[in-house]
Amino acid sequence: MKMLRMGIAGLLLAVIGCSSPTAESLSGGNKSSTFKLSKAELQDKIKGGWAGQVIGCSYGGPTEFKWLGSMINDQVPIAWDEHQMTMWYDQFPGLYDDVYMDLTFVSVFEEHGIDAPDSLHAMAFATADYMLWHANQAARYNILQGIMPPASGHYLNNPHADDIDFQIESDFAGLMSPGMINASSELCDRIGHIMNYGDGWYGGVFVAGMYTQAFISDDIQFVVSEALKAVPQESRFYQLISDVIQWHKEYPDDWKRNWFEIQRKWSFEKGCPDGVFKAFNIDASLNAAYIVLGLLYGDGDYGKTVDISTRAGQDSDCNPSNAAGILGTMIGFSNIPDYWKQGLDRVEDRNFSYTDLALTDVYQLGYKHALQMIERGGGEVTNDSVVIAYQAVLPVRLEQSFDGLFPRERVEHQWPLAEKQITYAEKSYQIDFKGAGIVLTGYAQRTNGALPERDLKVNVLLNGEPIDVLNLPTEVASRKTDVYWNYELPEGDLQLELVAADLPEGYRVAITSALIYDQEK
């Protein structure tokens, strides 16, 4: 039996209420286990988790979505020096959406308490000034149109439901729930369904779960495997990460072989309209696999962990951000190598874009909320220490997006082919197809910049019968991510028509592609 290794870099986890706990005894359901940390140790771990996110995001920033379906070769240099973080803060602060999105929810907890309902989080998120993409933007549109969580994240209302969005924003839930994975999962249920569903939600449950385990164990394989138990075994997400763990056992010294196995079996995108039949892949489960690659093959080495999660490609700033945050929690801020902290002191006191919070503020808020959660979870807070009541993992419920559907064809309507559009002069778009579902990608926009932004109205007809009316804002922040989707069509030969209802001169609706789904056989 493998013991939980104690005392990494001076962080002593004193065990109370049970003798000689092991990874196996904890995962086997020993609900009486408690762990003691000094308050200084707890603060150091929380600080390491938040700082790690900024470090990993900064390192991977230059590579984000530049390597699609390919790894970043070892010969490709990735710059790292004392100026990198300052450069990103100054020139492209939006890089840190990994962090400032979390801070929206942290701020709601601070203002309204730990029990703040999903509706408060949703409105804070939907009305914030920052730009959003994919599942986040689809959820923002839904909320502003009156579709509140959990419906705002459900795949029938959000074609990006399996995307990475909540996965990159879930760190806060684990950092405020040390050793309490079920408490973390409850937070993820409440907030993750604002923008995601199914595997997109599981990504957040899993990442947050790894943070919770990093507080009480320095065995990275235990941290990964134990957190995965929170995800239903029947899900695609669980099966993918299980494969990565197994391939690590088969190829323990070759992360690239593992990467190739992931690519061969799991790289097909089913949901995100921007990735189906393309190299681009923002699916939560695939990118979570790249987080796990870094953690398992890094084996506690901070630089290797960050570098591998980056060089796996795709969303290669978010993935090392999560990996570096989890490992930073495990070893604590004081044990992150100085090489990786260089330049951090220049930005720690600077507010993240669209927030009134800097890293130094978040260190304190994260610590404050963790103390509240520890007490709520049956633990104890004293003058100089905390006792954490460890929670044996309970899996969350099973849910899967796009169930019973499979993409069959993408009909392109953009260069080098003629783009389709609905305008004041060209009042309709029509497509005849055979299938059980469809997504029309595209956008609404002004063609005359002197005109004000406005909402365009378009009627939807199926086989000549009206079935929907679309509200399509031209304003970018409140835009609809895709023009139209329907995953519940009667399978067969269908005709879909979009007809302008309120679309004045000087505006248009561009339709860039039609993605056709069949029922899965």
Short mmCIF file of C-alpha atoms in Angstrom, two decimals:
data_model
loop_
_atom_site.label_atom_id
_atom_site.label_comp_id
_atom_site.label_asym_id
_atom_site.label_seq_id
_atom_site.Cartn_x
_atom_site.Cartn_y
_atom_site.Cartn_z
CA MET A 1 0.00 0.00 0.00
CA LYS A 2 1.31 3.41 -0.96
CA MET A 3 1.58 5.89 1.89
CA LEU A 4 0.61 9.52 1.45
CA ARG A 5 4.07 11.04 1.42
CA MET A 6 4.37 13.61 4.18
CA GLY A 7 6.62 16.59 4.56
CA ILE A 8 7.33 17.75 1.02
CA ALA A 9 9.47 20.87 1.31
CA GLY A 10 8.53 21.31 4.95
CA LEU A 11 4.75 21.09 4.50
CA LEU A 12 3.76 18.64 7.22
CA LEU A 13 0.28 17.21 7.04
CA ALA A 14 -0.51 16.06 10.56
CA VAL A 15 -3.16 13.38 10.64
CA ILE A 16 -5.75 13.36 13.40
CA GLY A 17 -8.36 10.74 14.07
CA CYS A 18 -6.80 7.91 12.07
CA SER A 19 -3.46 6.16 11.99
CA SER A 20 -1.12 5.87 9.02
CA PRO A 21 -3.56 6.95 6.27
CA THR A 22 -2.83 5.80 2.76
CA ALA A 23 -4.06 6.83 -0.65
CA GLU A 24 -5.93 3.55 -0.74
CA SER A 25 -7.58 4.06 2.65
CA LEU A 26 -8.73 7.55 1.72
CA SER A 27 -10.04 6.57 -1.68
CA GLY A 28 -11.68 3.54 -0.13
CA GLY A 29 -14.02 5.74 1.85
CA ASN A 30 -12.34 6.43 5.19
CA LYS A 31 -14.62 9.33 6.08
CA SER A 32 -13.08 9.83 9.53
CA SER A 33 -9.75 11.07 8.15
CA THR A 34 -8.77 14.57 9.16
CA PHE A 35 -5.70 16.59 8.28
CA LYS A 36 -4.04 19.41 10.11
CA LEU A 37 -2.24 22.30 8.45
CA SER A 38 -0.82 25.42 9.99
CA LYS A 39 -2.53 28.55 8.74
CA ALA A 40 0.76 29.61 7.19
CA GLU A 41 0.91 26.35 5.22
CA LEU A 42 -2.68 26.74 4.06
CA GLN A 43 -2.00 30.29 2.92
CA ASP A 44 1.16 29.19 1.12
CA LYS A 45 -0.71 26.51 -0.80
CA ILE A 46 -3.56 28.83 -1.78
CA LYS A 47 -1.04 31.44 -2.89
CA GLY A 48 0.79 28.79 -4.91
CA GLY A 49 -2.45 27.81 -6.63
CA TRP A 50 -3.39 31.32 -7.71
CA ALA A 51 0.14 32.38 -8.67
CA GLY A 52 0.61 29.13 -10.57
CA GLN A 53 -2.30 29.97 -12.84
CA VAL A 54 -0.70 33.27 -13.84
CA ILE A 55 2.69 31.62 -14.37
CA GLY A 56 1.33 28.82 -16.55
CA CYS A 57 -0.91 31.12 -18.56
CA SER A 58 1.96 33.55 -19.18
CA TYR A 59 4.31 30.79 -20.33
CA GLY A 60 1.80 29.26 -22.73
CA GLY A 61 0.42 32.59 -23.96
CA PRO A 62 2.57 32.88 -27.13
CA THR A 63 1.50 29.39 -28.26
CA GLU A 64 -2.27 29.49 -27.66
CA PHE A 65 -4.14 27.71 -30.48
CA LYS A 66 -1.16 27.94 -32.82
CA TRP A 67 -0.48 24.19 -32.70
CA LEU A 68 -3.72 22.47 -33.65
CA GLY A 69 -3.64 18.70 -33.70
CA SER A 70 0.14 18.78 -33.37
CA MET A 71 2.56 19.06 -30.48
CA ILE A 72 5.07 21.87 -30.12
CA ASN A 73 8.42 20.41 -31.08
CA ASP A 74 11.21 20.54 -28.49
CA GLN A 75 13.26 22.69 -30.85
CA VAL A 76 10.65 25.47 -30.77
CA PRO A 77 11.78 27.99 -28.11
CA ILE A 78 9.21 29.38 -25.67
CA ALA A 79 10.45 32.58 -24.07
CA TRP A 80 10.57 32.88 -20.29
CA ASP A 81 12.20 35.71 -18.37
CA GLU A 82 11.38 38.42 -15.85
CA HIS A 83 9.62 40.54 -18.50
CA GLN A 84 7.05 38.02 -19.79
CA MET A 85 4.26 38.64 -17.28
CA THR A 86 4.63 42.42 -17.46
CA MET A 87 4.48 42.22 -21.24
CA TRP A 88 1.18 40.31 -21.16
CA TYR A 89 -0.34 42.56 -18.48
CA ASP A 90 0.59 45.62 -20.56
CA GLN A 91 -0.10 44.45 -24.11
CA PHE A 92 -2.77 41.76 -23.90
CA PRO A 93 -4.36 41.56 -20.44
CA GLY A 94 -7.20 39.49 -21.91
CA LEU A 95 -4.80 36.54 -21.86
CA TYR A 96 -5.69 36.11 -18.19
CA ASP A 97 -9.33 35.20 -18.75
CA ASP A 98 -8.23 31.98 -17.01
CA VAL A 99 -8.02 34.07 -13.83
CA TYR A 100 -10.35 37.05 -14.07
CA MET A 101 -13.28 34.80 -14.95
CA ASP A 102 -12.71 32.95 -11.65
CA LEU A 103 -12.64 36.29 -9.88
CA THR A 104 -16.18 37.11 -10.98
CA PHE A 105 -17.39 34.18 -8.89
CA VAL A 106 -14.96 34.87 -6.05
CA SER A 107 -16.31 38.43 -5.87
CA VAL A 108 -19.91 37.19 -5.72
CA PHE A 109 -19.00 34.88 -2.84
CA GLU A 110 -17.34 37.78 -1.06
CA GLU A 111 -20.32 40.09 -1.50
CA HIS A 112 -23.19 37.64 -1.04
CA GLY A 113 -21.70 34.73 0.91
CA ILE A 114 -20.74 31.15 0.12
CA ASP A 115 -24.39 30.22 -0.53
CA ALA A 116 -24.85 32.83 -3.27
CA PRO A 117 -27.23 31.24 -5.83
CA ASP A 118 -26.37 30.55 -9.44
CA SER A 119 -28.57 33.44 -10.57
CA LEU A 120 -26.29 36.00 -8.88
CA HIS A 121 -23.18 34.43 -10.38
CA ALA A 122 -24.89 34.29 -13.77
CA MET A 123 -25.87 37.95 -13.81
CA ALA A 124 -22.43 39.08 -12.63
CA PHE A 125 -20.86 37.00 -15.39
CA ALA A 126 -23.31 38.06 -18.12
CA THR A 127 -23.10 41.79 -17.40
CA ALA A 128 -19.33 42.02 -16.91
CA ASP A 129 -17.33 44.19 -19.32
CA TYR A 130 -14.93 41.51 -20.53
CA MET A 131 -15.20 39.78 -23.90
CA LEU A 132 -16.28 36.14 -23.96
CA TRP A 133 -16.09 33.29 -26.43
CA HIS A 134 -17.54 29.82 -27.01
CA ALA A 135 -19.62 28.36 -24.14
CA ASN A 136 -19.17 31.49 -22.04
CA GLN A 137 -20.48 33.78 -24.76
CA ALA A 138 -23.34 31.42 -25.61
CA ALA A 139 -24.30 31.45 -21.93
CA ARG A 140 -24.04 35.24 -21.73
CA TYR A 141 -26.40 35.55 -24.70
CA ASN A 142 -28.82 33.08 -23.12
CA ILE A 143 -28.84 34.89 -19.77
CA LEU A 144 -29.37 38.29 -21.39
CA GLN A 145 -32.27 36.74 -23.32
CA GLY A 146 -33.79 35.40 -20.08
CA ILE A 147 -32.53 31.79 -20.26
CA MET A 148 -31.01 31.28 -16.81
CA PRO A 149 -28.85 28.43 -15.47
CA PRO A 150 -28.80 25.52 -15.69
CA ALA A 151 -30.62 25.90 -19.03
CA SER A 152 -28.06 28.51 -20.14
CA GLY A 153 -25.34 25.86 -20.28
CA HIS A 154 -27.40 22.94 -21.61
CA TYR A 155 -26.35 21.74 -25.05
CA LEU A 156 -29.85 22.22 -26.48
CA ASN A 157 -29.37 25.93 -25.76
CA ASN A 158 -25.58 26.07 -26.06
CA PRO A 159 -23.73 24.27 -28.88
CA HIS A 160 -20.44 24.88 -27.05
CA ALA A 161 -21.55 22.97 -23.93
CA ASP A 162 -18.61 20.54 -24.08
CA ASP A 163 -16.02 23.28 -24.59
CA ILE A 164 -13.25 24.11 -22.15
CA ASP A 165 -14.80 27.24 -20.62
CA PHE A 166 -15.70 26.14 -17.10
CA GLN A 167 -12.63 23.91 -16.93
CA ILE A 168 -10.35 26.96 -17.11
CA GLU A 169 -12.50 28.87 -14.60
CA SER A 170 -13.03 26.18 -11.96
CA ASP A 171 -9.79 26.59 -10.00
CA PHE A 172 -11.52 28.74 -7.37
CA ALA A 173 -13.84 25.88 -6.36
CA GLY A 174 -10.96 23.56 -5.48
CA LEU A 175 -8.83 26.25 -3.88
CA MET A 176 -11.61 27.14 -1.45
CA SER A 177 -12.37 23.47 -0.66
CA PRO A 178 -9.11 21.91 0.61
CA GLY A 179 -9.51 18.15 0.98
CA MET A 180 -13.28 18.50 0.47
CA ILE A 181 -13.93 17.29 -3.05
CA ASN A 182 -17.69 16.90 -2.66
CA ALA A 183 -18.01 20.50 -1.48
CA SER A 184 -16.01 21.51 -4.54
CA SER A 185 -18.29 19.47 -6.80
CA GLU A 186 -21.34 21.22 -5.34
CA LEU A 187 -19.82 24.61 -6.18
CA CYS A 188 -19.07 23.34 -9.67
CA ASP A 189 -22.65 22.13 -10.08
CA ARG A 190 -23.99 25.53 -9.10
CA ILE A 191 -21.65 27.61 -11.25
CA GLY A 192 -20.42 25.26 -13.98
CA HIS A 193 -23.89 24.80 -15.40
CA ILE A 194 -24.11 28.50 -16.11
CA MET A 195 -22.03 27.89 -19.24
CA ASN A 196 -21.47 24.15 -19.65
CA TYR A 197 -23.06 20.71 -19.52
CA GLY A 198 -21.82 17.13 -19.70
CA ASP A 199 -18.11 16.81 -20.45
CA GLY A 200 -17.76 20.59 -20.34
CA TRP A 201 -19.02 20.53 -16.75
CA TYR A 202 -16.95 17.46 -15.87
CA GLY A 203 -13.80 19.32 -16.88
CA GLY A 204 -14.41 21.80 -14.09
CA VAL A 205 -15.37 19.11 -11.59
CA PHE A 206 -12.15 17.24 -12.38
CA VAL A 207 -9.78 20.22 -12.31
CA ALA A 208 -11.28 21.59 -9.10
CA GLY A 209 -11.13 18.09 -7.64
CA MET A 210 -7.40 17.87 -8.32
CA TYR A 211 -6.90 21.11 -6.41
CA THR A 212 -8.76 19.69 -3.39
CA GLN A 213 -6.51 16.64 -3.31
CA ALA A 214 -3.34 18.68 -3.81
CA PHE A 215 -3.86 20.16 -0.34
CA ILE A 216 -3.56 16.79 1.39
CA SER A 217 -1.27 14.70 -0.84
CA ASP A 218 1.98 15.20 -2.72
CA ASP A 219 1.45 12.01 -4.75
CA ILE A 220 0.51 13.39 -8.16
CA GLN A 221 -0.84 10.06 -9.42
CA PHE A 222 -3.15 9.87 -6.42
CA VAL A 223 -4.30 13.46 -6.96
CA VAL A 224 -5.21 12.78 -10.60
CA SER A 225 -6.83 9.38 -10.05
CA GLU A 226 -8.77 10.42 -6.95
CA ALA A 227 -10.18 13.55 -8.59
CA LEU A 228 -11.30 11.51 -11.59
CA LYS A 229 -13.56 9.46 -9.30
CA ALA A 230 -15.84 12.50 -9.07
CA VAL A 231 -16.68 12.01 -12.77
CA PRO A 232 -19.12 9.23 -13.78
CA GLN A 233 -17.35 6.24 -15.29
CA GLU A 234 -19.88 6.03 -18.13
CA SER A 235 -18.89 9.45 -19.45
CA ARG A 236 -16.59 10.11 -22.38
CA PHE A 237 -14.56 12.42 -20.14
CA TYR A 238 -13.83 9.68 -17.60
CA GLN A 239 -12.89 7.18 -20.28
CA LEU A 240 -10.47 9.57 -21.98
CA ILE A 241 -8.63 10.51 -18.79
CA SER A 242 -8.57 6.85 -17.71
CA ASP A 243 -6.82 6.04 -20.97
CA VAL A 244 -4.23 8.75 -20.34
CA ILE A 245 -3.53 7.29 -16.89
CA GLN A 246 -3.21 3.79 -18.35
CA TRP A 247 -0.95 4.93 -21.19
CA HIS A 248 1.25 6.65 -18.61
CA LYS A 249 1.71 3.26 -16.97
CA GLU A 250 2.54 1.67 -20.33
CA TYR A 251 4.84 4.49 -21.51
CA PRO A 252 6.05 6.08 -18.26
CA ASP A 253 8.99 7.89 -19.87
CA ASP A 254 7.42 8.98 -23.15
CA TRP A 255 4.74 11.67 -22.93
CA LYS A 256 4.78 12.05 -26.71
CA ARG A 257 3.74 8.44 -27.23
CA ASN A 258 0.85 9.08 -24.84
CA TRP A 259 -0.01 12.22 -26.81
CA PHE A 260 -0.16 10.21 -30.04
CA GLU A 261 -2.47 7.65 -28.42
CA ILE A 262 -4.77 10.47 -27.27
CA GLN A 263 -4.75 11.97 -30.75
CA ARG A 264 -5.48 8.67 -32.44
CA LYS A 265 -8.43 7.70 -30.24
CA TRP A 266 -9.93 10.86 -28.78
CA SER A 267 -9.23 13.90 -30.96
CA PHE A 268 -12.50 13.88 -32.93
CA GLU A 269 -14.65 16.91 -32.07
CA LYS A 270 -18.37 16.25 -31.93
CA GLY A 271 -19.89 19.43 -30.56
CA CYS A 272 -18.11 22.77 -30.93
CA PRO A 273 -19.23 24.19 -34.29
CA ASP A 274 -15.81 25.81 -34.75
CA GLY A 275 -13.98 22.50 -34.36
CA VAL A 276 -16.07 19.78 -35.99
CA PHE A 277 -14.15 18.35 -38.98
CA LYS A 278 -11.30 20.77 -38.26
CA ALA A 279 -7.93 20.64 -36.47
CA PHE A 280 -9.09 23.20 -33.90
CA ASN A 281 -10.23 21.46 -30.71
CA ILE A 282 -11.40 23.31 -27.61
CA ASP A 283 -13.17 20.29 -26.13
CA ALA A 284 -12.78 20.10 -22.35
CA SER A 285 -11.88 16.42 -22.23
CA LEU A 286 -9.07 16.59 -24.80
CA ASN A 287 -7.51 19.63 -23.18
CA ALA A 288 -7.90 18.06 -19.74
CA ALA A 289 -5.85 15.18 -21.10
CA TYR A 290 -3.06 17.65 -21.83
CA ILE A 291 -3.24 18.95 -18.25
CA VAL A 292 -2.87 15.38 -17.02
CA LEU A 293 0.05 14.76 -19.39
CA GLY A 294 1.91 17.63 -17.75
CA LEU A 295 1.10 16.52 -14.22
CA LEU A 296 1.92 12.83 -14.66
CA TYR A 297 5.03 13.17 -16.79
CA GLY A 298 6.21 16.24 -14.91
CA ASP A 299 6.09 14.12 -11.73
CA GLY A 300 6.43 17.08 -9.40
CA ASP A 301 9.01 18.95 -11.48
CA TYR A 302 7.49 22.40 -11.95
CA GLY A 303 9.24 23.27 -15.20
CA LYS A 304 8.54 19.92 -16.86
CA THR A 305 4.89 20.07 -15.81
CA VAL A 306 4.32 23.52 -17.29
CA ASP A 307 6.31 22.79 -20.44
CA ILE A 308 4.63 19.47 -21.29
CA SER A 309 1.11 20.84 -20.78
CA THR A 310 2.05 23.70 -23.10
CA ARG A 311 3.76 21.62 -25.78
CA ALA A 312 0.74 19.32 -26.08
CA GLY A 313 -0.87 22.15 -28.07
CA GLN A 314 -4.47 23.37 -28.62
CA ASP A 315 -5.50 25.64 -25.69
CA SER A 316 -1.89 25.80 -24.60
CA ASP A 317 -2.12 28.71 -22.20
CA CYS A 318 -5.15 27.45 -20.27
CA ASN A 319 -3.82 23.91 -19.88
CA PRO A 320 -0.47 24.86 -18.29
CA SER A 321 -2.35 27.42 -16.19
CA ASN A 322 -4.43 24.65 -14.60
CA ALA A 323 -1.45 22.30 -14.30
CA ALA A 324 0.80 24.94 -12.73
CA GLY A 325 -1.96 25.96 -10.33
CA ILE A 326 -2.55 22.40 -9.15
CA LEU A 327 1.15 21.71 -8.67
CA GLY A 328 1.60 25.13 -7.06
CA THR A 329 -1.07 24.17 -4.54
CA MET A 330 0.65 20.88 -3.82
CA ILE A 331 4.12 22.31 -3.16
CA GLY A 332 3.11 25.79 -2.00
CA PHE A 333 4.16 29.18 -3.31
CA SER A 334 7.38 29.17 -1.30
CA ASN A 335 8.54 26.04 -3.14
CA ILE A 336 7.80 27.17 -6.69
CA PRO A 337 11.29 27.57 -8.20
CA ASP A 338 12.49 31.16 -8.38
CA TYR A 339 13.05 30.76 -12.12
CA TRP A 340 9.30 30.40 -12.61
CA LYS A 341 8.41 33.23 -10.23
CA GLN A 342 10.67 35.77 -11.93
CA GLY A 343 8.68 38.87 -12.77
CA LEU A 344 5.70 37.89 -10.63
CA ASP A 345 6.50 40.58 -8.07
CA ARG A 346 6.04 43.19 -10.80
CA VAL A 347 2.40 42.26 -11.44
CA GLU A 348 1.09 40.87 -8.13
CA ASP A 349 -0.24 44.28 -7.06
CA ARG A 350 -1.78 45.12 -10.44
CA ASN A 351 -5.50 44.60 -10.90
CA PHE A 352 -6.59 42.07 -13.47
CA SER A 353 -8.49 43.63 -16.34
CA TYR A 354 -12.20 44.22 -15.70
CA THR A 355 -11.75 43.66 -11.95
CA ASP A 356 -10.82 45.56 -8.82
CA LEU A 357 -8.66 42.65 -7.68
CA ALA A 358 -4.94 41.95 -7.91
CA LEU A 359 -3.21 38.67 -7.10
CA THR A 360 -2.37 39.96 -3.62
CA ASP A 361 -6.10 40.52 -3.01
CA VAL A 362 -6.99 37.09 -4.34
CA TYR A 363 -4.48 35.39 -2.05
CA GLN A 364 -6.36 36.84 0.92
CA LEU A 365 -9.89 36.27 -0.40
CA GLY A 366 -9.05 32.69 -1.33
CA TYR A 367 -7.71 32.07 2.16
CA LYS A 368 -10.76 33.68 3.77
CA HIS A 369 -13.20 31.58 1.75
CA ALA A 370 -11.22 28.40 2.40
CA LEU A 371 -11.48 28.97 6.16
CA GLN A 372 -15.24 29.37 5.82
CA MET A 373 -15.52 26.17 3.79
CA ILE A 374 -13.32 24.22 6.22
CA GLU A 375 -15.61 25.12 9.12
CA ARG A 376 -18.71 24.41 7.07
CA GLY A 377 -17.29 21.02 6.10
CA GLY A 378 -16.95 19.91 9.71
CA GLY A 379 -13.35 20.98 10.18
CA GLU A 380 -11.89 23.31 12.77
CA VAL A 381 -10.13 26.67 12.59
CA THR A 382 -7.90 27.65 15.53
CA ASN A 383 -5.57 30.57 16.11
CA ASP A 384 -2.69 29.07 14.18
CA SER A 385 -3.96 25.97 12.38
CA VAL A 386 -6.83 24.29 10.58
CA VAL A 387 -8.15 20.75 10.77
CA ILE A 388 -9.66 19.59 7.48
CA ALA A 389 -12.36 16.92 7.48
CA TYR A 390 -11.40 14.91 4.41
CA GLN A 391 -14.28 13.89 2.13
CA ALA A 392 -14.33 10.51 0.40
CA VAL A 393 -15.17 11.08 -3.26
CA LEU A 394 -18.76 10.83 -4.46
CA PRO A 395 -19.29 10.89 -8.24
CA VAL A 396 -21.54 13.57 -9.67
CA ARG A 397 -24.52 12.66 -11.86
CA LEU A 398 -24.22 11.43 -15.43
CA GLU A 399 -25.07 13.81 -18.25
CA GLN A 400 -23.83 13.77 -21.85
CA SER A 401 -24.19 16.42 -24.54
CA PHE A 402 -25.33 15.69 -28.10
CA ASP A 403 -26.54 12.29 -26.95
CA GLY A 404 -27.50 10.08 -29.88
CA LEU A 405 -26.18 12.53 -32.49
CA PHE A 406 -23.12 12.43 -34.71
CA PRO A 407 -21.88 15.09 -37.18
CA ARG A 408 -22.01 13.91 -40.78
CA GLU A 409 -21.21 16.89 -42.99
CA ARG A 410 -20.10 20.52 -42.98
CA VAL A 411 -21.42 22.62 -45.86
CA GLU A 412 -19.11 25.61 -46.20
CA HIS A 413 -20.45 29.03 -47.19
CA GLN A 414 -17.24 31.05 -47.01
CA TRP A 415 -14.08 31.67 -49.01
CA PRO A 416 -13.22 30.26 -51.48
CA LEU A 417 -16.94 29.57 -51.82
CA ALA A 418 -19.56 32.30 -51.93
CA GLU A 419 -20.70 33.42 -48.48
CA LYS A 420 -24.41 33.19 -47.78
CA GLN A 421 -26.19 36.11 -46.19
CA ILE A 422 -29.56 37.56 -45.31
CA THR A 423 -29.89 41.28 -46.03
CA TYR A 424 -32.50 43.92 -46.75
CA ALA A 425 -32.24 42.90 -50.41
CA GLU A 426 -31.59 39.16 -50.02
CA LYS A 427 -34.25 38.33 -47.50
CA SER A 428 -33.82 34.58 -47.00
CA TYR A 429 -31.45 31.64 -46.75
CA GLN A 430 -32.54 28.09 -47.53
CA ILE A 431 -30.87 24.71 -47.20
CA ASP A 432 -32.21 21.26 -48.08
CA PHE A 433 -30.61 18.39 -46.21
CA LYS A 434 -31.14 14.97 -44.72
CA GLY A 435 -30.41 14.69 -41.02
CA ALA A 436 -31.59 14.98 -37.42
CA GLY A 437 -29.83 18.17 -36.37
CA ILE A 438 -28.22 21.30 -37.77
CA VAL A 439 -26.02 24.22 -36.73
CA LEU A 440 -25.71 27.35 -38.85
CA THR A 441 -22.51 29.19 -37.99
CA GLY A 442 -22.21 32.90 -38.65
CA TYR A 443 -22.96 36.30 -37.16
CA ALA A 444 -25.06 39.45 -37.36
CA GLN A 445 -23.36 42.75 -38.16
CA ARG A 446 -23.71 46.31 -39.37
CA THR A 447 -22.52 46.89 -42.92
CA ASN A 448 -22.81 50.65 -42.43
CA GLY A 449 -20.66 51.79 -39.53
CA ALA A 450 -22.65 55.01 -39.16
CA LEU A 451 -25.71 53.05 -38.05
CA PRO A 452 -26.29 52.06 -34.41
CA GLU A 453 -25.94 48.51 -33.13
CA ARG A 454 -29.27 46.73 -32.97
CA ASP A 455 -30.98 43.35 -32.70
CA LEU A 456 -32.00 41.76 -35.99
CA LYS A 457 -35.06 39.50 -36.20
CA VAL A 458 -35.16 36.40 -38.40
CA ASN A 459 -37.96 33.84 -38.76
CA VAL A 460 -37.11 30.13 -38.96
CA LEU A 461 -39.23 27.76 -41.04
CA LEU A 462 -38.94 23.97 -41.20
CA ASN A 463 -40.56 22.39 -44.26
CA GLY A 464 -42.47 25.63 -44.72
CA GLU A 465 -43.81 25.81 -41.15
CA PRO A 466 -42.62 28.52 -38.70
CA ILE A 467 -40.78 27.04 -35.70
CA ASP A 468 -38.72 29.88 -34.21
CA VAL A 469 -37.88 33.59 -34.25
CA LEU A 470 -34.20 34.50 -33.86
CA ASN A 471 -32.97 37.59 -32.04
CA LEU A 472 -29.48 38.38 -33.36
CA PRO A 473 -27.61 41.30 -31.76
CA THR A 474 -24.99 43.01 -33.91
CA GLU A 475 -23.21 44.28 -30.78
CA VAL A 476 -20.21 41.99 -30.26
CA ALA A 477 -20.37 41.65 -26.47
CA SER A 478 -23.98 40.43 -26.53
CA ARG A 479 -23.74 38.47 -29.80
CA LYS A 480 -25.14 35.02 -30.41
CA THR A 481 -22.24 32.62 -30.98
CA ASP A 482 -23.96 30.85 -33.88
CA VAL A 483 -26.92 31.92 -35.98
CA TYR A 484 -29.12 28.87 -35.39
CA TRP A 485 -29.02 25.32 -34.08
CA ASN A 486 -31.50 22.55 -33.50
CA TYR A 487 -30.53 19.09 -32.24
CA GLU A 488 -34.10 17.75 -32.07
CA LEU A 489 -35.21 17.69 -35.69
CA PRO A 490 -37.29 14.79 -37.02
CA GLU A 491 -34.78 12.67 -38.94
CA GLY A 492 -35.36 12.67 -42.67
CA ASP A 493 -35.38 14.94 -45.70
CA LEU A 494 -35.72 18.50 -44.41
CA GLN A 495 -35.83 22.04 -45.69
CA LEU A 496 -34.74 24.84 -43.37
CA GLU A 497 -35.35 28.46 -44.28
CA LEU A 498 -34.36 31.66 -42.50
CA VAL A 499 -36.38 34.73 -43.52
CA ALA A 500 -35.73 38.33 -42.53
CA ALA A 501 -38.42 39.71 -40.22
CA ASP A 502 -36.76 42.92 -39.00
CA LEU A 503 -33.52 43.48 -40.89
CA PRO A 504 -33.14 47.06 -42.17
CA GLU A 505 -30.80 48.26 -44.89
CA GLY A 506 -27.22 48.56 -43.65
CA TYR A 507 -27.26 45.30 -41.68
CA ARG A 508 -26.84 41.64 -42.52
CA VAL A 509 -26.76 38.11 -41.14
CA ALA A 510 -23.79 36.15 -42.52
CA ILE A 511 -24.05 32.35 -42.61
CA THR A 512 -20.60 30.80 -42.90
CA SER A 513 -21.41 27.08 -42.76
CA ALA A 514 -24.08 24.47 -42.10
CA LEU A 515 -23.15 21.55 -39.86
CA ILE A 516 -25.42 18.53 -40.38
CA TYR A 517 -26.02 15.86 -37.71
CA ASP A 518 -27.41 12.35 -38.06
CA GLN A 519 -28.71 10.09 -35.35
CA GLU A 520 -25.90 7.89 -34.08
CA LYS A 521 -26.30 4.31 -35.25
#
